[in-house]
Tab-separated table of C-alpha atoms in Angstrom:
chain	number	residue	atom	x	y	z
A	282	MET	CA	-19.383	22.091	-19.005
A	283	GLY	CA	-16.883	23.466	-21.653
A	284	PRO	CA	-13.507	22.254	-22.541
A	285	LEU	CA	-11.533	19.666	-20.802
A	286	PRO	CA	-9.081	21.747	-18.516
A	287	GLU	CA	-5.437	21.505	-19.704
A	288	SER	CA	-4.458	21.260	-16.067
A	289	ILE	CA	-5.287	17.515	-16.223
A	290	SER	CA	-2.077	16.978	-17.976
A	291	GLY	CA	-0.430	17.539	-14.575
A	292	LEU	CA	-1.356	14.255	-13.549
A	293	VAL	CA	1.658	12.700	-14.626
A	294	SER	CA	1.224	9.459	-12.960
A	295	VAL	CA	-2.222	8.606	-14.030
A	296	GLU	CA	-2.682	5.388	-15.766
A	297	GLN	CA	-6.632	5.331	-16.141
A	298	LEU	CA	-8.590	8.760	-16.631
A	299	ASN	CA	-12.301	8.615	-16.946
A	300	VAL	CA	-14.099	11.936	-17.881
A	301	ALA	CA	-17.272	10.418	-19.339
A	302	SER	CA	-21.011	11.350	-18.985
A	303	ASN	CA	-21.038	15.224	-18.468
A	304	TYR	CA	-21.488	18.199	-20.648
A	305	SER	CA	-17.722	18.696	-21.742
A	306	SER	CA	-17.025	19.999	-25.268
A	307	GLY	CA	-14.364	21.246	-27.710
A	308	SER	CA	-11.118	19.545	-28.233
A	309	ILE	CA	-9.283	17.003	-26.101
A	310	PRO	CA	-5.928	18.707	-25.284
A	311	GLU	CA	-3.155	16.798	-26.753
A	312	SER	CA	-1.185	17.300	-23.468
A	313	VAL	CA	-3.598	14.819	-21.767
A	314	CYS	CA	-3.054	12.079	-24.203
A	315	ARG	CA	0.855	12.498	-23.972
A	316	LEU	CA	0.606	11.696	-20.207
A	317	PRO	CA	3.478	9.130	-19.820
A	318	TRP	CA	1.558	6.376	-18.072
A	319	LEU	CA	-1.745	6.900	-19.506
A	320	GLU	CA	-3.147	3.464	-20.830
A	321	ASN	CA	-6.859	3.969	-20.641
A	322	PHE	CA	-8.824	7.212	-21.367
A	323	THR	CA	-12.667	7.250	-21.476
A	324	TYR	CA	-14.211	10.308	-22.720
A	325	SER	CA	-17.442	8.926	-23.867
A	326	ASP	CA	-20.922	10.602	-23.428
A	327	LYS	CA	-19.675	14.160	-24.130
A	328	PHE	CA	-19.828	16.626	-26.602
A	329	PHE	CA	-16.071	16.577	-27.697
A	330	THR	CA	-15.579	17.990	-31.412
A	331	GLY	CA	-12.120	17.225	-31.828
A	332	GLU	CA	-9.228	14.720	-30.638
A	333	PRO	CA	-5.630	15.038	-31.351
A	334	PRO	CA	-4.337	12.004	-33.277
A	335	ILE	CA	-2.027	11.110	-30.410
A	336	CYS	CA	-4.947	9.913	-28.467
A	337	LEU	CA	-5.373	7.087	-30.919
A	338	ASN	CA	-2.400	5.447	-29.888
A	339	LEU	CA	-3.349	4.819	-26.512
A	340	ALA	CA	-3.779	1.134	-25.552
A	341	VAL	CA	-7.671	1.560	-24.404
A	342	PHE	CA	-9.925	4.419	-25.156
A	343	ASP	CA	-13.579	4.974	-25.271
A	344	VAL	CA	-14.834	7.970	-27.523
A	345	ARG	CA	-18.626	6.819	-28.020
A	346	ARG	CA	-21.380	9.359	-27.981
A	347	ASN	CA	-19.389	12.489	-28.722
A	348	CYS	CA	-19.518	14.831	-31.769
A	349	LEU	CA	-16.327	13.610	-33.288
A	350	PRO	CA	-16.343	13.430	-37.152
A	351	GLY	CA	-15.744	10.366	-38.897
A	352	ARG	CA	-15.724	8.272	-35.731
A	353	PRO	CA	-18.209	5.407	-35.099
A	354	ALA	CA	-20.946	5.340	-32.642
A	355	GLN	CA	-21.156	9.128	-32.230
A	356	ARG	CA	-24.248	11.353	-31.225
A	357	PRO	CA	-26.702	12.148	-34.022
A	358	VAL	CA	-25.415	15.115	-35.834
A	359	ASN	CA	-28.684	17.247	-35.286
A	360	GLN	CA	-28.088	16.558	-31.680
A	361	CYS	CA	-24.555	17.695	-31.751
A	362	ARG	CA	-25.597	21.061	-33.905
A	363	MET	CA	-28.306	21.805	-31.206
A	364	PHE	CA	-25.802	21.460	-28.300
A	365	GLN	CA	-23.141	23.741	-29.936
A	366	SER	CA	-25.839	26.271	-30.783
A	367	LYS	CA	-26.902	26.739	-27.252
A	368	LYS	CA	-25.069	28.805	-24.818
A	369	ILE	CA	-24.819	26.694	-21.678
A	370	HIS	CA	-26.037	28.573	-18.552
A	371	CYS	CA	-24.686	26.983	-15.629
A	372	SER	CA	-27.495	28.041	-13.617
A	373	ALA	CA	-29.799	25.715	-15.525
A	374	PHE	CA	-27.735	22.809	-14.887
A	375	ARG	CA	-26.937	23.781	-11.458
A	376	CYS	CA	-23.162	23.417	-12.143
A	377	ALA	CA	-20.422	24.694	-9.885
A	378	SER	CA	-16.953	24.835	-9.472
A	379	PHE	CA	-15.813	21.354	-8.534
A	380	VAL	CA	-14.095	21.356	-5.222
A	381	PRO	CA	-13.702	17.842	-4.163
A	382	VAL	CA	-14.908	16.995	-0.480
A	383	LEU	CA	-12.426	14.779	0.996
A	384	PRO	CA	-13.469	12.357	4.047
A	385	THR	CA	-12.564	13.221	7.500
A	386	PRO	CA	-8.890	11.625	8.034
A	387	PRO	CA	-9.198	8.920	10.560
A	388	PRO	CA	-7.939	9.668	13.979
A	389	PRO	CA	-4.075	9.185	14.502
A	390	SER	CA	-3.168	5.719	15.675
A	391	PRO	CA	-1.763	5.430	19.113
A	392	PRO	CA	1.600	5.709	19.365
A	393	VAL	CA	3.665	2.309	18.955
A	394	VAL	CA	5.737	1.791	22.179
A	395	PRO	CA	8.730	-0.611	21.157
A	396	PRO	CA	9.019	-3.546	23.827
A	397	SER	CA	11.615	-2.719	26.382
A	398	PRO	CA	14.918	-4.353	25.623
A	399	PRO	CA	15.152	-7.539	27.932
A	400	ILE	CA	17.110	-6.936	30.916
A	401	TYR	CA	20.104	-9.176	31.548
A	402	THR	CA	20.160	-10.781	34.749
A	403	PRO	CA	23.243	-12.975	35.230
A	404	PRO	CA	22.254	-16.277	36.830
A	405	SER	CA	22.885	-16.566	40.633
A	406	PRO	CA	25.879	-18.369	41.469
A	407	SER	CA	25.638	-22.039	42.502
A	408	PRO	CA	25.607	-22.331	46.184
A	409	PRO	CA	28.794	-23.597	47.219
A	410	PRO	CA	29.156	-27.451	47.815
A	411	PRO	CA	28.549	-28.791	51.254
A	412	PRO	CA	31.899	-29.217	53.135
A	413	SER	CA	33.721	-32.404	52.715
A	414	PRO	CA	33.821	-34.698	55.517
A	415	PRO	CA	37.111	-34.648	56.955
A	416	PRO	CA	39.518	-37.316	55.567
A	417	PRO	CA	39.622	-40.587	57.652
A	418	VAL	CA	42.268	-40.701	60.031
A	419	TYR	CA	44.093	-43.991	59.892
A	420	SER	CA	45.974	-44.848	62.988
A	421	PRO	CA	48.835	-47.275	62.840
A	422	PRO	CA	47.990	-50.839	63.455
A	423	PRO	CA	48.340	-51.801	67.160
A	424	PRO	CA	51.706	-53.524	68.040
A	425	PRO	CA	51.377	-57.109	67.307
A	426	SER	CA	50.438	-58.867	70.807
A	427	PRO	CA	53.339	-61.075	72.212
A	428	PRO	CA	52.782	-64.567	71.713
A	429	PRO	CA	50.952	-66.399	74.537
A	430	PRO	CA	53.398	-67.893	77.001
A	431	SER	CA	53.894	-71.455	76.259
A	432	PRO	CA	52.628	-73.791	78.896
A	433	VAL	CA	55.209	-74.645	81.281
A	434	GLU	CA	55.493	-78.402	82.352
A	435	LYS	CA	55.517	-79.284	85.828
A	436	LEU	CA	58.372	-81.359	86.750
A	437	ALA	CA	57.451	-83.770	89.285
């Protein structure tokens, strides 16, 4: 009900704005159409009677079924006059201040415990090699045997 709040111009990062299908009226604030990132602005099915020329520079906009003079696809003139001649009583339309109800936030995630760093265990030393057998003991060769006695001839 009533004009579009000027505070919408504080939404400096908004790219698409759809305020269609309610009983807003009056003029669109110029500051809304100057939002730096706004590309698509839908304000159809309302009772707006004025829009700043800057709004026409937006890439996409939908202004159907308003009361904008000289614009195509607007409400019938008699419907606009009747709306503007009546004082709107919020109690008749059950309107109230809009306070968005935010969903309950999800429970916090369990803390992420980083894995323990690997513990360096030096390799166990190799067992010592078995003891080597003692080196063979070489004895000098036995002395040569004396030659056998030569047979003695008997003299007869």
